[in-house]
Coordinates of C-alpha atoms and ligand atoms in Angstrom, one line a residue:
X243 CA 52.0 62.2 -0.5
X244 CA 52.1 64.8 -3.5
X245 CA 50.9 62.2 -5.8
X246 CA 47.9 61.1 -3.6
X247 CA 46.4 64.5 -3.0
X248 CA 46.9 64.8 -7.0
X249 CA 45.0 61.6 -7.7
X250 CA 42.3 63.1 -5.0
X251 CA 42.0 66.1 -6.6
X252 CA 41.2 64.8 -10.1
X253 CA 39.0 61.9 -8.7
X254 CA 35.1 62.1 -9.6
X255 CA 33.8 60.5 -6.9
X256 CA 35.7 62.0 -4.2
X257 CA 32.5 64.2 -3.4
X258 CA 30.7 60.7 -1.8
X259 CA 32.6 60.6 0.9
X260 CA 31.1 63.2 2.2
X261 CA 28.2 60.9 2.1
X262 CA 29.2 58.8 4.6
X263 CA 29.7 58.9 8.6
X264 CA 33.4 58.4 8.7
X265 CA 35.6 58.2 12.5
X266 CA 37.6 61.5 12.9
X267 CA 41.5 59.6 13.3
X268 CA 40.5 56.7 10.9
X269 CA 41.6 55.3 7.9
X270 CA 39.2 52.5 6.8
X271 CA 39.8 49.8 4.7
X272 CA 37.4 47.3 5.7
X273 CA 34.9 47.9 3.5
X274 CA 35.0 44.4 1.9
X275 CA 33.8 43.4 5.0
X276 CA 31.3 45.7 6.9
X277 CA 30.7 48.7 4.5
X278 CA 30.7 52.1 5.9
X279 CA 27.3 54.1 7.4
X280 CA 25.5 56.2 4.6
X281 CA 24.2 59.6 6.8
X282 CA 20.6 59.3 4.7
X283 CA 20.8 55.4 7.0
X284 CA 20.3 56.8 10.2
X285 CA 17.3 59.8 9.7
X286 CA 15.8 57.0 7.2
X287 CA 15.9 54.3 10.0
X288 CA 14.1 56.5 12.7
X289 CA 11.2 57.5 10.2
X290 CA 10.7 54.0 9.7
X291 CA 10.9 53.4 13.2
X292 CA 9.1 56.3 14.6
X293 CA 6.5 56.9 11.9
X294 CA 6.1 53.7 10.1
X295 CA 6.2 51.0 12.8
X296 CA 5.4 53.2 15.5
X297 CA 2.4 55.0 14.0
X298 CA 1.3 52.9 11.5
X299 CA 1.6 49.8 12.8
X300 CA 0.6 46.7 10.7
X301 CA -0.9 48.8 8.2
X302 CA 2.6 49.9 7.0
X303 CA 2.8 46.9 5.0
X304 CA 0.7 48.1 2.5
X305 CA 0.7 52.4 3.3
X306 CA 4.1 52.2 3.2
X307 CA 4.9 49.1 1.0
X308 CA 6.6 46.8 3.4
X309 CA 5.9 43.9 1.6
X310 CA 7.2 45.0 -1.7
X311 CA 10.7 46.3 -0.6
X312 CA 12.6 42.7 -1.1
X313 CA 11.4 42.6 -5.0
X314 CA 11.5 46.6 -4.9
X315 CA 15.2 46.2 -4.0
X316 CA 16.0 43.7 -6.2
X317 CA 15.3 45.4 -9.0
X318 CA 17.5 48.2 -8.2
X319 CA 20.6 45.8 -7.7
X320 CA 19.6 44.2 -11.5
X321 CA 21.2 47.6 -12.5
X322 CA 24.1 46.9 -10.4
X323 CA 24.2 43.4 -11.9
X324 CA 23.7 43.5 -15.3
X325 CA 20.4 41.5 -14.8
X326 CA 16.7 42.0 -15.9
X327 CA 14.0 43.6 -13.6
X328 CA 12.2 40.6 -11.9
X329 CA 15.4 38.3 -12.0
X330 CA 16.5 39.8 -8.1
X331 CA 15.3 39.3 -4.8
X332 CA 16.9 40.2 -1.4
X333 CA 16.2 38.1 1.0
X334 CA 18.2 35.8 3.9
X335 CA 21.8 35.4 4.2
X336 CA 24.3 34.9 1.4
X337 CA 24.5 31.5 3.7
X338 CA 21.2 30.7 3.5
X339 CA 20.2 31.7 -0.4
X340 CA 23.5 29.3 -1.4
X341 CA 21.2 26.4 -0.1
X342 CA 18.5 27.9 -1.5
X343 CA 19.9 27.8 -5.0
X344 CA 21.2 24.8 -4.8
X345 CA 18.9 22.5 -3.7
X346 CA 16.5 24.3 -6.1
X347 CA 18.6 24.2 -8.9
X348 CA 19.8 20.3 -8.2
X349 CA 16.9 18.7 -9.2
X350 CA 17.4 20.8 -13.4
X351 CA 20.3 17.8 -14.1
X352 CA 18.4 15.0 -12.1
X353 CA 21.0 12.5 -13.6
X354 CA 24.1 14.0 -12.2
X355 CA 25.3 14.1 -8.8
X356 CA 28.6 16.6 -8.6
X357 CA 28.6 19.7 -7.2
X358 CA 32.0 21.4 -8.1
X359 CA 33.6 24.1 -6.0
X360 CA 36.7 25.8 -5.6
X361 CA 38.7 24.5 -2.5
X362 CA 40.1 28.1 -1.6
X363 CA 35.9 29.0 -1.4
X364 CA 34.9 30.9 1.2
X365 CA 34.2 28.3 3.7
X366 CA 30.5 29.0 4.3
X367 CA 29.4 28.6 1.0
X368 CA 31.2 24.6 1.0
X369 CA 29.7 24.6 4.6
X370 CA 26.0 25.1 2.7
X371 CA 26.7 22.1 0.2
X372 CA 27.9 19.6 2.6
X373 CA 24.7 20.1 4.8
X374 CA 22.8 20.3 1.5
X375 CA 24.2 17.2 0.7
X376 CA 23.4 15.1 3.7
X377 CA 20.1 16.3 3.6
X378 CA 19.8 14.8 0.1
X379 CA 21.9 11.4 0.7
X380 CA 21.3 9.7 -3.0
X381 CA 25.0 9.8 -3.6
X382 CA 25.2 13.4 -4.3
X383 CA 29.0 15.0 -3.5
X384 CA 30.9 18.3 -3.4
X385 CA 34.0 17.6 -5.8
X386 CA 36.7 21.0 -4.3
X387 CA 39.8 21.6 -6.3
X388 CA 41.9 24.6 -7.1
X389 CA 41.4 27.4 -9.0
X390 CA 43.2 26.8 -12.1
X391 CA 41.7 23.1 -12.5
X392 CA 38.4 23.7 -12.6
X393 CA 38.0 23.5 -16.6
X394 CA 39.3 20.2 -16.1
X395 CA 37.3 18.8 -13.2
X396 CA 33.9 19.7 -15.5
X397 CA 32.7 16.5 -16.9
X398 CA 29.1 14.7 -17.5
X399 CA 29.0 14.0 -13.2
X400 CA 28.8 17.9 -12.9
X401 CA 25.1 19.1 -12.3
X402 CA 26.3 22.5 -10.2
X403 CA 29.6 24.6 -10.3
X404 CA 29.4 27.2 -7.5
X405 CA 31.9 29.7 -7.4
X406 CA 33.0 33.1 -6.1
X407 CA 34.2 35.5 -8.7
X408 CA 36.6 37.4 -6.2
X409 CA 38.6 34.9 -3.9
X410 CA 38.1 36.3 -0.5
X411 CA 41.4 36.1 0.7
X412 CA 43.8 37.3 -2.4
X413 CA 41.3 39.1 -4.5
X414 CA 41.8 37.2 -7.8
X415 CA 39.0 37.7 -10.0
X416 CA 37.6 35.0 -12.3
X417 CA 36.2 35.5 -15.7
X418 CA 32.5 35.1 -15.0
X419 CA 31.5 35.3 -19.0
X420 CA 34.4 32.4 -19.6
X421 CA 33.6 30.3 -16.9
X422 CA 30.0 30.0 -17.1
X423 CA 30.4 29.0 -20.4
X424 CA 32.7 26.1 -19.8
X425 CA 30.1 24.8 -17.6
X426 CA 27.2 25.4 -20.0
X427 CA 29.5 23.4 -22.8
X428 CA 29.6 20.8 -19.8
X429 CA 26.3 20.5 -19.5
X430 CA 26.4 21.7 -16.1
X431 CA 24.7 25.1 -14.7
X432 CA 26.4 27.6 -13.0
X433 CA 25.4 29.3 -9.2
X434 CA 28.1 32.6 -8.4
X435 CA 28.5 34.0 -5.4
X436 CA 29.0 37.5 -6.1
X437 CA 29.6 38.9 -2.2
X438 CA 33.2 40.2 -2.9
X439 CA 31.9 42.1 -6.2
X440 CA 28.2 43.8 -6.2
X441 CA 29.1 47.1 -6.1
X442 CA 32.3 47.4 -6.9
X443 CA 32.7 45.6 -10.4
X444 CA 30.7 46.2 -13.3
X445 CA 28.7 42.9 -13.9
X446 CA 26.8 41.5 -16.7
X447 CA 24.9 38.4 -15.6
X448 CA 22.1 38.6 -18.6
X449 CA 24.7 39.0 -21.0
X450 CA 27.4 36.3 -19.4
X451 CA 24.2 33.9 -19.2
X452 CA 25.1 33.2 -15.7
X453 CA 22.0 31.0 -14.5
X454 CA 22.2 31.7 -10.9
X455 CA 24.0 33.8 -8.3
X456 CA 24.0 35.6 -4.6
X457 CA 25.6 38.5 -3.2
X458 CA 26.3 39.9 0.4
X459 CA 24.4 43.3 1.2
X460 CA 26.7 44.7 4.3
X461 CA 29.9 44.3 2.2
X462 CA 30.5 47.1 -0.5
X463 CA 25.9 47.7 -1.0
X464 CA 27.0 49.3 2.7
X465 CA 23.8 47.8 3.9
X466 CA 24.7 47.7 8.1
X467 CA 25.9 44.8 10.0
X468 CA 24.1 41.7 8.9
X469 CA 22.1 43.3 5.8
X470 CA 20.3 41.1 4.4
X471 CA 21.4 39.2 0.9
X472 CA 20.6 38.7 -2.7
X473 CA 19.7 36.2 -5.0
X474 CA 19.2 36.1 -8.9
X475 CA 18.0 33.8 -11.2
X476 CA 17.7 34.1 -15.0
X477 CA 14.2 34.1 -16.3
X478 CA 14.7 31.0 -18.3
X479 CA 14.9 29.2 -15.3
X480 CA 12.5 31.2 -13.1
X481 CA 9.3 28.8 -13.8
X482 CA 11.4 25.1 -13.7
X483 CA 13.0 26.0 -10.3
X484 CA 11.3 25.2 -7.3
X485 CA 12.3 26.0 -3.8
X486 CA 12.8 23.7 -1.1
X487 CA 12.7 26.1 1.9
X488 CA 8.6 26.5 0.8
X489 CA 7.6 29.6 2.9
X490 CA 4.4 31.7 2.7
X491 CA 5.8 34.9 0.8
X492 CA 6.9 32.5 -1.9
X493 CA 3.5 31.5 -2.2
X494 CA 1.2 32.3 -5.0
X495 CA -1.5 33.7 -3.0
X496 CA 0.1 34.4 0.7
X497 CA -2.9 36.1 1.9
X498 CA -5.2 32.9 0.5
X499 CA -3.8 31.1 3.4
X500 CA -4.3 27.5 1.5
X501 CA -3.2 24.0 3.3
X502 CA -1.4 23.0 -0.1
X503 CA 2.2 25.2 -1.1
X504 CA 2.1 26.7 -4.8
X505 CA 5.2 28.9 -5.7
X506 CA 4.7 32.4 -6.9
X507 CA 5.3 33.0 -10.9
X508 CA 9.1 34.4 -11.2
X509 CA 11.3 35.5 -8.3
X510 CA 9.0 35.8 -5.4
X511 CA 8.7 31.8 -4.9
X512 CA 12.5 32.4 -3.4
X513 CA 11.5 34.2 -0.6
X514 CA 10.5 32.2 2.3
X515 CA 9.3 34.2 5.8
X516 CA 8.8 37.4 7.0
X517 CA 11.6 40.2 5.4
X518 CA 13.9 42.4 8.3
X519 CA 12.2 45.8 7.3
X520 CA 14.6 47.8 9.4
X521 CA 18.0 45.7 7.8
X522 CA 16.1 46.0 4.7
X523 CA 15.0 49.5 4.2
X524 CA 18.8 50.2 5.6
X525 CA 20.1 48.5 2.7
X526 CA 18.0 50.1 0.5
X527 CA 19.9 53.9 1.8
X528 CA 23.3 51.5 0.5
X529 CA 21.6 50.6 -3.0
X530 CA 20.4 53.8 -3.8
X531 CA 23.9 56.0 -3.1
X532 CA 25.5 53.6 -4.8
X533 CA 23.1 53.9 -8.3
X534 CA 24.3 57.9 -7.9
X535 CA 27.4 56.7 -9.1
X536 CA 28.9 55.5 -12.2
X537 CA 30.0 51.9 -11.3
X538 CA 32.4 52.0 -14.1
X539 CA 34.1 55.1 -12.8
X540 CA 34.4 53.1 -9.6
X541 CA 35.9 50.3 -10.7
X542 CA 38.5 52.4 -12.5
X543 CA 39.3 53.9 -9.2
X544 CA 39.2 50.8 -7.2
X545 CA 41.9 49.7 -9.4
X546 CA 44.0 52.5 -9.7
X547 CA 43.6 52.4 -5.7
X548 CA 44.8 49.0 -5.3
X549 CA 47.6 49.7 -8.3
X550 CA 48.9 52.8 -5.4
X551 CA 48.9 51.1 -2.9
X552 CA 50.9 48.3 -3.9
X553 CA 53.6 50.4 -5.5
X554 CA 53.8 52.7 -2.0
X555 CA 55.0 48.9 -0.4
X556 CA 58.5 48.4 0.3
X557 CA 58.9 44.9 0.7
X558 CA 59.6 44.5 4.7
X559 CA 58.9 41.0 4.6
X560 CA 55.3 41.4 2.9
X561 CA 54.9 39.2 -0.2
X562 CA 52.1 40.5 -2.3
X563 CA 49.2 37.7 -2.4
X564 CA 47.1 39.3 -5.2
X565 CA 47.4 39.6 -8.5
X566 CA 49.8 42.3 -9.0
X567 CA 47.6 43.4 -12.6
X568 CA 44.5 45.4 -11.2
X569 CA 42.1 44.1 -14.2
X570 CA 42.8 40.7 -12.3
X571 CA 42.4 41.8 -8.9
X572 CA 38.9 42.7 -7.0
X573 CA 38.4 45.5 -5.0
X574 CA 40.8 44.4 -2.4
X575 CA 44.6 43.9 -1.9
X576 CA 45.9 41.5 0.4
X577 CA 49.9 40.8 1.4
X578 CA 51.3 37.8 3.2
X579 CA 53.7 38.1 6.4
X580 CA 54.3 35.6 9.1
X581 CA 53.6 38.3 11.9
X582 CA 50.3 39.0 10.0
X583 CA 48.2 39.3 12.9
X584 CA 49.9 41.0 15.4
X585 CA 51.0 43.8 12.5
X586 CA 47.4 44.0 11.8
X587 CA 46.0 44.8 15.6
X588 CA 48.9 47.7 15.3
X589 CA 47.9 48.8 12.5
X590 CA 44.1 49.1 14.0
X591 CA 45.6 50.4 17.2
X592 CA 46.9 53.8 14.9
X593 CA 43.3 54.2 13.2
X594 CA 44.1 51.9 10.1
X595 CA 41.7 49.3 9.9
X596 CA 42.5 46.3 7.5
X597 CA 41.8 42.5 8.6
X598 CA 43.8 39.5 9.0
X599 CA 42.5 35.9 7.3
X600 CA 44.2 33.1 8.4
X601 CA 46.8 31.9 8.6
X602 CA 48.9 34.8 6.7
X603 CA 47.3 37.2 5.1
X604 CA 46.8 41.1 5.8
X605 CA 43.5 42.3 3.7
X606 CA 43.2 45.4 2.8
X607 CA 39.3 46.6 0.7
X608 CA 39.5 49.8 -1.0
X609 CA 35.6 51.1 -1.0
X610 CA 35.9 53.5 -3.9
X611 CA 32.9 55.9 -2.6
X612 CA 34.8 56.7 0.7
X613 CA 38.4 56.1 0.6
X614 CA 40.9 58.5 -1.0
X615 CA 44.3 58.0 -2.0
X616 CA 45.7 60.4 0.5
X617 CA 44.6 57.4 2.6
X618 CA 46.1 54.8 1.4
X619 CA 49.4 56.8 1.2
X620 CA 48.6 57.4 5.1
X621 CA 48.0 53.7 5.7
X622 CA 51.3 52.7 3.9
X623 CA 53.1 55.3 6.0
X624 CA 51.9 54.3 9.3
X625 CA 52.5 50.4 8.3
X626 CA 55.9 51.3 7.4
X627 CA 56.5 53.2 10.3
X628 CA 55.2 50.2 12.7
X629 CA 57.6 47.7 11.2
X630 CA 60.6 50.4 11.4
X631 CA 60.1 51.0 14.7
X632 CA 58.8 47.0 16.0
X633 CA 56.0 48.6 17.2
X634 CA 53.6 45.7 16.0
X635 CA 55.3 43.4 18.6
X636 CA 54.0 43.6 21.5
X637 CA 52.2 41.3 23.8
X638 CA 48.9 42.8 23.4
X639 CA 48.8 42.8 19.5
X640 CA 49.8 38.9 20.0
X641 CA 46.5 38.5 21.3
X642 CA 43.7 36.4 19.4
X643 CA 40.5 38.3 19.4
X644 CA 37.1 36.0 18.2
X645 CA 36.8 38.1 14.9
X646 CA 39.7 38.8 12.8
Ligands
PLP954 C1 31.0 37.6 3.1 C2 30.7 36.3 2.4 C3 29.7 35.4 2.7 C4 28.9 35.8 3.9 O1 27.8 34.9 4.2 P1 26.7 35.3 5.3 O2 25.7 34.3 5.1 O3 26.3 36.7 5.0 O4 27.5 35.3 6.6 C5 29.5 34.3 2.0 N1 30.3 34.0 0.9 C6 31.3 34.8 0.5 C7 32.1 34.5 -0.7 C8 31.6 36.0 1.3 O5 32.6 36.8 0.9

């Protein structure tokens, strides 16, 4: 416990947690998964509501630039992603700008027919291709393996690799720069989901030459429940791609209301309907907290949080499932028991909330903005204390909820 309230005291960003609406009594480390409120969110939300939708009306999408706020946000995550201005848009669901991506980016290697993915993906994102797939027919497939063999599944069949740079369960990391380039020497181009990482790892996408990728805003952008996403693609391929999902704010001329769909110049095209301005102009509170801080400084403490809390672990039955060196780990740190589930729901019933993936695994996210190493000490005391004491098993912590 001396340690942790050392580490606090010399950490640099412990003054944004204040920033935050945190519960009295809770430790949370779910971050990775629904990011924590932002106080400027709320006060921001009811002057949109009250003033701008209330009083303004339909004249708030020009007074008050509705319409620009998914290219307006965009551009402020290019700084989060090591990406041009004009090469982000926020728009849809991470779901939903996967297909997007894809069936744009399909048609750049029209003699090929693979799409390659990793088979511990989260599942949505092989969900997207298989639809995408029978939509298409023409023989095109989703060829899954596992992590370490996707250098050799790349060969002249590949026209997409799609891949997460965190894995969502362990937290491995890939090697974005590497990667990207074994698929370019392919021939093949490469689409990254980036939904375990914007915000929390320092990324380079101009530099890496990564051709396409999406991101998640609710997760570590702390965005609110079902924020909507993000999509990039590099300006070399922003005129050859065209979108399939051909709505009227990726037109060129929206307001020209013409029978026959032309796609915007550069980034706009891949937005299709009508943006959420309430989830939107909540995300942008998320975006712009998180550009106050040095994203460098929070990946160093993101590591050094995980690095803690995996030496605090006695072993108890827990077998660590990521990587135990933190330059190879995300922002999370997960551990594998066979009681997994029922050790979680105790955990949550004493204030510590981590989540529980199927069929194993105990996840726990370290938000660097908002949790402290005094609480992951706490966490690793009260976890401790549960399986001392049995306290995880009891009939009620047996019980499946619908979200885990
Ligand atoms: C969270 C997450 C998603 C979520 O997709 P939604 O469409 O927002 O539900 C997709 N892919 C990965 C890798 C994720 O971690």
């Amino acid at each position: 416990m001396q340690e942790a309230t050392l580490c606090d005291a010399q950490d640099g960003l412990a003054p944004f947690r204040e920033k935050f609406m945190l519960p009295a009594g809770m430790i949370y480390l779910d971050g990775n998964s629904l990011g924590a409120l932002p106080k400027a969110t709320p006060a921001r939300l009811q002057q949109v509501i009250t003033q701008e939708w209330g009083q303004d009306l339909i004249q708030s999408w020009n007074k008050h630039q509705w319409l620009d706020a998914p290219l307006r946000i965009g551009d402020k995550l290019t700084r989060l992603l090591g990406a041009r201005p004009g090469e982000v848009v926020v728009a849809d669901s991470t779901s939903i700008n996967i297909f997007k991506l894809l069936s744009a980016a399909l048609p750049l290697r029209p003699e090929r027919r693979v799409i390659l993915a990793d088979s511990e993906s989260f599942p949505t994102d092989l969900y997207m291709v298989q639809g995408l797939i029978q939509l298409l027919g023409q023989d095109y497939r989703l060829r899954l393996v596992a992590t370490e063999a996707l250098s050799h599944a790349l060969n002249d069949e590949v026209a997409l690799v799609l891949l997460s740079q965190v894995n969502y369960k362990t937290g491995a990391l890939l090697d974005i720069a590497q990667i990207t380039t074994q698929a370019h020497d392919a021939g093949a181009l490469i689409v990254w989901d980036l939904a375990h990482s914007c915000g929390v790892i320092p990324l380079e996408l101009t530099a890496w030459n990564v051709d396409f990728a999406v991101g998640c805003g609710y997760k570590y952008l702390n965005g609110g429940p079902g924020a909507p996403a993000f999509l990039y693609v590099a300006h070399t391929h922003q005129a050859t791609v065209q979108p399939l999902l051909s709505g009227w704010l990726g037109h060129v001329e929206p307001f020209s209301f013409v029978t026959e769909y032309h796609p915007a110049p550069g980034i706009r095209r891949h937005l299709c309907g009508t943006p959420p301005i309430l989830s939107l102009l909540a995300l942008e509170c998320g975006v712009d907290l998180l550009l106050e801080a040095d994203l460098h400084a929070i990946r160093e403490k993101s590591m050094a949080l995980g690095d803690f809390f995996i030496a605090q672990m006695t072993p108890l039955g827990f077998s660590l499932a990521s990587p135990r060196n933190a330059e190879d780990r995300g922002s999370q740190v997960a551990f594998r028991h066979p009681q997994g589930y029922a050790i979680i729901q105790a955990l949550i019933a004493e204030g510590v909330i981590g989540d529980f993936r199927a069929p194993d695994i105990l996840r726990f996210g370290f938000a660097p903005l908002y949790v402290s190493f005094s609480d992951v000490a706490q966490s690793v005391a009260i976890l401790h204390d549960i399986m001392a004491t049995g306290r995880w098993d009891q009939p009620a912590f047996h019980q499946r909820q619908t979200v885990t």
